[in-house]
PDB file of C-alpha atoms in Angstrom:
ATOM      1  CA  ARG Q   1     118.479 102.689  80.842  1.00 64.00           C
ATOM      2  CA  ARG Q   2     116.938 104.020  83.950  1.00 65.00           C
ATOM      3  CA  VAL Q   3     113.688 106.157  84.242  1.00 64.00           C
ATOM      4  CA  LEU Q   4     113.757 108.479  87.586  1.00 57.00           C
ATOM      5  CA  PHE Q   5     110.246 108.704  88.688  1.00 56.00           C
ATOM      6  CA  ARG Q   6     111.282 111.529  91.213  1.00 48.00           C
ATOM      7  CA  SER Q   7     111.253 113.706  88.355  1.00 41.00           C
ATOM      8  CA  LEU Q   8     108.229 112.715  86.836  1.00 45.00           C
ATOM      9  CA  THR Q   9     106.351 114.702  89.117  1.00 43.00           C
ATOM     10  CA  SER Q  10     102.819 113.218  88.263  1.00 48.00           C
ATOM     11  CA  ARG Q  11     103.675 109.525  88.828  1.00 50.00           C
ATOM     12  CA  ARG Q  12     104.924 110.433  92.271  1.00 54.00           C
ATOM     13  CA  PRO Q  13     102.102 109.171  95.047  1.00 55.00           C
ATOM     14  CA  SER Q  14     101.172 112.968  96.369  1.00 61.00           C
ATOM     15  CA  SER Q  15     100.678 113.645  92.574  1.00 76.00           C
ATOM     16  CA  PRO Q  16      96.755 114.527  92.254  1.00 80.00           C
ATOM     17  CA  PHE Q  17      95.737 111.356  91.103  1.00 88.00           C
ATOM     18  CA  PRO Q  18      92.267 110.106  92.772  1.00 93.00           C
ATOM     19  CA  ILE Q  19      92.180 106.640  93.995  1.00 94.00           C
ATOM     20  CA  THR Q  20      89.105 104.909  95.607  1.00 96.00           C
ATOM     21  CA  TYR Q  21      89.598 102.453  98.501  1.00 95.00           C
ATOM     22  CA  LEU Q  22      86.762 100.971 100.051  1.00 92.00           C
ATOM     23  CA  SER Q  23      84.258 103.245  98.377  1.00 93.00           C
ATOM     24  CA  GLN Q  24      86.218 106.326 100.250  1.00 94.00           C
ATOM     25  CA  VAL Q  25      87.701 108.838  97.593  1.00 96.00           C
ATOM     26  CA  TYR Q  26      91.572 109.756  98.479  1.00 96.00           C
ATOM     27  CA  PRO Q  27      93.050 112.516  96.538  1.00 95.00           C
ATOM     28  CA  THR Q  28      96.341 111.199  96.430  1.00 92.00           C
ATOM     29  CA  SER Q  29      98.091 107.625  96.750  1.00 92.00           C
ATOM     30  CA  THR Q  30      99.549 109.654  99.877  1.00 92.00           C
ATOM     31  CA  HIS Q  31      96.558 110.586 101.394  1.00 94.00           C
ATOM     32  CA  LEU Q  32      95.524 106.435 101.172  1.00 95.00           C
ATOM     33  CA  ILE Q  33      99.185 105.723 102.777  1.00 94.00           C
ATOM     34  CA  GLN Q  34      98.690 107.901 105.402  1.00 95.00           C
ATOM     35  CA  ALA Q  35      95.374 107.453 106.400  1.00 95.00           C
ATOM     36  CA  GLN Q  36      96.112 103.576 106.633  1.00 94.00           C
ATOM     37  CA  LYS Q  37      98.237 104.254 110.018  1.00 94.00           C
ATOM     38  CA  PHE Q  38      95.187 105.173 111.524  1.00 92.00           C
ATOM     39  CA  LEU Q  39      92.595 103.179 110.562  1.00 83.00           C
ATOM     40  CA  HIS Q  40      92.774 100.346 113.450  1.00 77.00           C
ATOM     41  CA  LEU Q  41      91.283 103.326 115.542  1.00 70.00           C
ATOM     42  CA  SER Q  42      87.848 102.023 115.640  1.00 64.00           C
ATOM     43  CA  PRO Q  43      84.984 102.407 115.777  1.00 58.00           C
ATOM     44  CA  THR Q  44      85.294 105.935 114.224  1.00 57.00           C
ATOM     45  CA  PRO Q  45      89.002 106.260 112.602  1.00 65.00           C
ATOM     46  CA  SER Q  46      88.717 110.134 112.796  1.00 88.00           C
ATOM     47  CA  ILE Q  47      92.233 110.590 112.032  1.00 92.00           C
ATOM     48  CA  ALA Q  48      92.351 108.757 108.763  1.00 93.00           C
ATOM     49  CA  THR Q  49      89.164 110.538 107.692  1.00 93.00           C
ATOM     50  CA  LEU Q  50      91.175 114.151 108.424  1.00 94.00           C
ATOM     51  CA  ILE Q  51      94.083 112.792 106.500  1.00 95.00           C
ATOM     52  CA  ARG Q  52      92.149 111.994 103.534  1.00 95.00           C
ATOM     53  CA  LEU Q  53      90.312 115.266 103.261  1.00 95.00           C
ATOM     54  CA  SER Q  54      93.840 117.461 104.254  1.00 95.00           C
ATOM     55  CA  PRO Q  55      95.512 118.818 101.701  1.00 94.00           C
ATOM     56  CA  THR Q  56      98.694 117.872 103.838  1.00 94.00           C
ATOM     57  CA  PRO Q  57      98.492 114.409 104.583  1.00 94.00           C
ATOM     58  CA  LEU Q  58     101.705 113.632 105.542  1.00 94.00           C
ATOM     59  CA  SER Q  59     102.121 116.609 108.013  1.00 95.00           C
ATOM     60  CA  LEU Q  60      99.004 115.736 109.785  1.00 95.00           C
ATOM     61  CA  ALA Q  61     100.098 112.003 110.320  1.00 95.00           C
ATOM     62  CA  LEU Q  62     103.596 112.667 111.663  1.00 95.00           C
ATOM     63  CA  SER Q  63     101.364 115.347 114.231  1.00 95.00           C
ATOM     64  CA  HIS Q  64      99.805 112.193 115.036  1.00 93.00           C
ATOM     65  CA  ALA Q  65     102.537 109.638 114.935  1.00 92.00           C
ATOM     66  CA  ALA Q  66     101.953 108.383 118.678  1.00 92.00           C
ATOM     67  CA  THR Q  67      98.836 107.249 117.812  1.00 90.00           C
ATOM     68  CA  GLN Q  68      99.673 105.122 114.735  1.00 92.00           C
ATOM     69  CA  ARG Q  69      99.182 101.367 114.343  1.00 91.00           C
ATOM     70  CA  PRO Q  70     101.609  99.396 116.065  1.00 92.00           C
ATOM     71  CA  ASP Q  71     102.375  97.141 113.564  1.00 94.00           C
ATOM     72  CA  TRP Q  72     103.223  99.679 111.002  1.00 94.00           C
ATOM     73  CA  ASP Q  73     106.517  98.706 110.185  1.00 93.00           C
ATOM     74  CA  GLY Q  74     105.346  95.349 109.471  1.00 95.00           C
ATOM     75  CA  VAL Q  75     102.879  96.323 106.789  1.00 94.00           C
ATOM     76  CA  GLU Q  76     104.304  99.892 105.621  1.00 93.00           C
ATOM     77  CA  GLU Q  77     105.734  98.255 102.413  1.00 93.00           C
ATOM     78  CA  ARG Q  78     102.628  96.058 101.262  1.00 94.00           C
ATOM     79  CA  THR Q  79     100.998  99.286 102.305  1.00 95.00           C
ATOM     80  CA  VAL Q  80     102.759 101.360  99.260  1.00 93.00           C
ATOM     81  CA  PHE Q  81     102.654  98.208  96.875  1.00 95.00           C
ATOM     82  CA  HIS Q  82      98.582  98.144  97.183  1.00 95.00           C
ATOM     83  CA  ALA Q  83      98.089 102.237  97.196  1.00 94.00           C
ATOM     84  CA  LEU Q  84     100.589 102.215  93.987  1.00 93.00           C
ATOM     85  CA  ASN Q  85      98.530  99.392  92.637  1.00 94.00           C
ATOM     86  CA  LEU Q  86      95.205 101.375  92.639  1.00 95.00           C
ATOM     87  CA  LYS Q  87      96.851 104.380  91.572  1.00 92.00           C
ATOM     88  CA  PHE Q  88      98.338 102.807  88.127  1.00 92.00           C
ATOM     89  CA  THR Q  89      94.806 100.944  88.072  1.00 92.00           C
ATOM     90  CA  GLN Q  90      92.173 103.619  88.227  1.00 94.00           C
ATOM     91  CA  ASN Q  91      94.043 106.350  86.109  1.00 91.00           C
ATOM     92  CA  ARG Q  92      94.222 105.165  82.502  1.00 86.00           C
ATOM     93  CA  GLU Q  93      97.217 107.716  81.345  1.00 85.00           C
ATOM     94  CA  LEU Q  94      99.441 106.452  84.987  1.00 87.00           C
ATOM     95  CA  GLY Q  95      99.143 102.841  83.733  1.00 88.00           C
ATOM     96  CA  GLU Q  96      99.813 102.996  80.020  1.00 85.00           C
ATOM     97  CA  TRP Q  97     103.031 105.241  81.573  1.00 87.00           C
ATOM     98  CA  LEU Q  98     103.788 102.797  83.456  1.00 90.00           C
ATOM     99  CA  GLU Q  99     103.806  99.963  80.297  1.00 87.00           C
ATOM    100  CA  SER Q 100     105.765 101.979  78.594  1.00 86.00           C
ATOM    101  CA  THR Q 101     108.867 101.731  80.406  1.00 90.00           C
ATOM    102  CA  GLY Q 102     108.504  97.922  79.534  1.00 89.00           C
ATOM    103  CA  GLU Q 103     111.423  96.459  81.894  1.00 91.00           C
ATOM    104  CA  ARG Q 104     113.457  99.500  82.640  1.00 91.00           C
ATOM    105  CA  GLU Q 105     114.937 100.085  86.515  1.00 90.00           C
ATOM    106  CA  ILE Q 106     112.933 102.675  87.612  1.00 88.00           C
ATOM    107  CA  ARG Q 107     114.335 104.886  90.635  1.00 84.00           C
ATOM    108  CA  GLY Q 108     113.096 107.855  93.309  1.00 81.00           C
ATOM    109  CA  VAL Q 109     111.989 108.315  96.239  1.00 79.00           C
ATOM    110  CA  ASP Q 110     108.649 109.967  97.801  1.00 80.00           C
ATOM    111  CA  GLU Q 111     107.662 112.609 100.489  1.00 79.00           C
ATOM    112  CA  GLU Q 112     109.119 110.334 103.543  1.00 82.00           C
ATOM    113  CA  GLY Q 113     112.713 109.653 101.914  1.00 80.00           C
ATOM    114  CA  ARG Q 114     111.448 106.142 101.031  1.00 81.00           C
ATOM    115  CA  GLU Q 115     112.686 104.371  97.810  1.00 84.00           C
ATOM    116  CA  VAL Q 116     109.572 103.828  95.716  1.00 87.00           C
ATOM    117  CA  GLY Q 117     111.253 102.249  92.827  1.00 88.00           C
ATOM    118  CA  GLU Q 118     111.249  98.741  93.294  1.00 92.00           C
ATOM    119  CA  VAL Q 119     107.618  98.814  94.275  1.00 93.00           C
ATOM    120  CA  VAL Q 120     106.616 100.729  91.129  1.00 92.00           C
ATOM    121  CA  MET Q 121     108.377  98.088  89.244  1.00 94.00           C
ATOM    122  CA  ARG Q 122     106.893  95.333  91.108  1.00 95.00           C
ATOM    123  CA  VAL Q 123     103.311  97.068  90.349  1.00 95.00           C
ATOM    124  CA  ARG Q 124     104.227  97.083  86.540  1.00 94.00           C
ATOM    125  CA  LYS Q 125     105.055  93.601  86.963  1.00 94.00           C
ATOM    126  CA  ALA Q 126     101.500  92.649  88.709  1.00 92.00           C
ATOM    127  CA  LEU Q 127      99.721  95.319  85.611  1.00 89.00           C
ATOM    128  CA  GLN Q 128     101.762  92.631  83.028  1.00 88.00           C
ATOM    129  CA  GLU Q 129     100.416  89.581  84.767  1.00 89.00           C
ATOM    130  CA  MET Q 130      96.877  90.740  85.295  1.00 84.00           C
ATOM    131  CA  ARG Q 131      97.244  91.841  81.639  1.00 81.00           C
ATOM    132  CA  LYS Q 132      98.041  88.517  80.785  1.00 84.00           C
ATOM    133  CA  ARG Q 133      95.449  87.305  82.591  1.00 85.00           C
ATOM    134  CA  HIS Q 134      92.798  89.599  82.012  1.00 78.00           C
ATOM    135  CA  PRO Q 135      93.161  91.407  78.479  1.00 72.00           C
ATOM    136  CA  SER Q 136      90.169  93.337  79.015  1.00 62.00           C
ATOM    137  CA  PRO Q 137      90.574  97.013  78.794  1.00 56.00           C
ATOM    138  CA  ARG Q 138      92.561  98.749  81.426  1.00 52.00           C
ATOM    139  CA  ARG Q 139      89.440 100.192  82.755  1.00 48.00           C
ATOM    140  CA  GLU Q 140      88.299  97.285  84.471  1.00 48.00           C
ATOM    141  CA  TRP Q 141      91.616  96.901  85.974  1.00 47.00           C
ATOM    142  CA  GLY Q 142      91.002  98.527  88.893  1.00 48.00           C
ATOM    143  CA  THR Q 143      88.001  95.809  90.161  1.00 42.00           C
ATOM    144  CA  TYR Q 144      91.129  93.281  89.679  1.00 40.00           C
ATOM    145  CA  SER Q 145      93.846  95.494  92.125  1.00 41.00           C
ATOM    146  CA  VAL Q 146      92.280  95.772  95.136  1.00 37.00           C
ATOM    147  CA  GLY Q 147      94.189  94.273  98.340  1.00 40.00           C
ATOM    148  CA  LEU Q 148      93.856  94.048 101.618  1.00 38.00           C
ATOM    149  CA  LEU Q 149      95.984  96.660 103.406  1.00 43.00           C
TER     150      LEU Q 149
END
């Protein structure tokens, strides 16, 4: 049996479950994913900050596409994985939902038309492995899930 990710709007990357990355709070994982396209602009990644605070992060990122990091195609999948990993580990309800899917196939697309079901299943597997290694309460999982974006 399949779980349709797109039909579960609270589980989509744009759903309003904030995540914290490098001491910054992002309203959704979509905000973090889109901001990652511009964090290379130093010393002040102002576009990334604007995206983090924007009500429309995808639109804002698309309007600045010419200045996004040149290696984005090579890091996009890893970035999406880490952002969703943070989302499911830092938000207890979502982590519990993901665990409840067992081994079922998850399918769905995000706002950019990206297939995210495969990524969500990889996050689920990582959470299951993490639980085996660290059977502590889920509220602590976020400390184990931070990865390099």
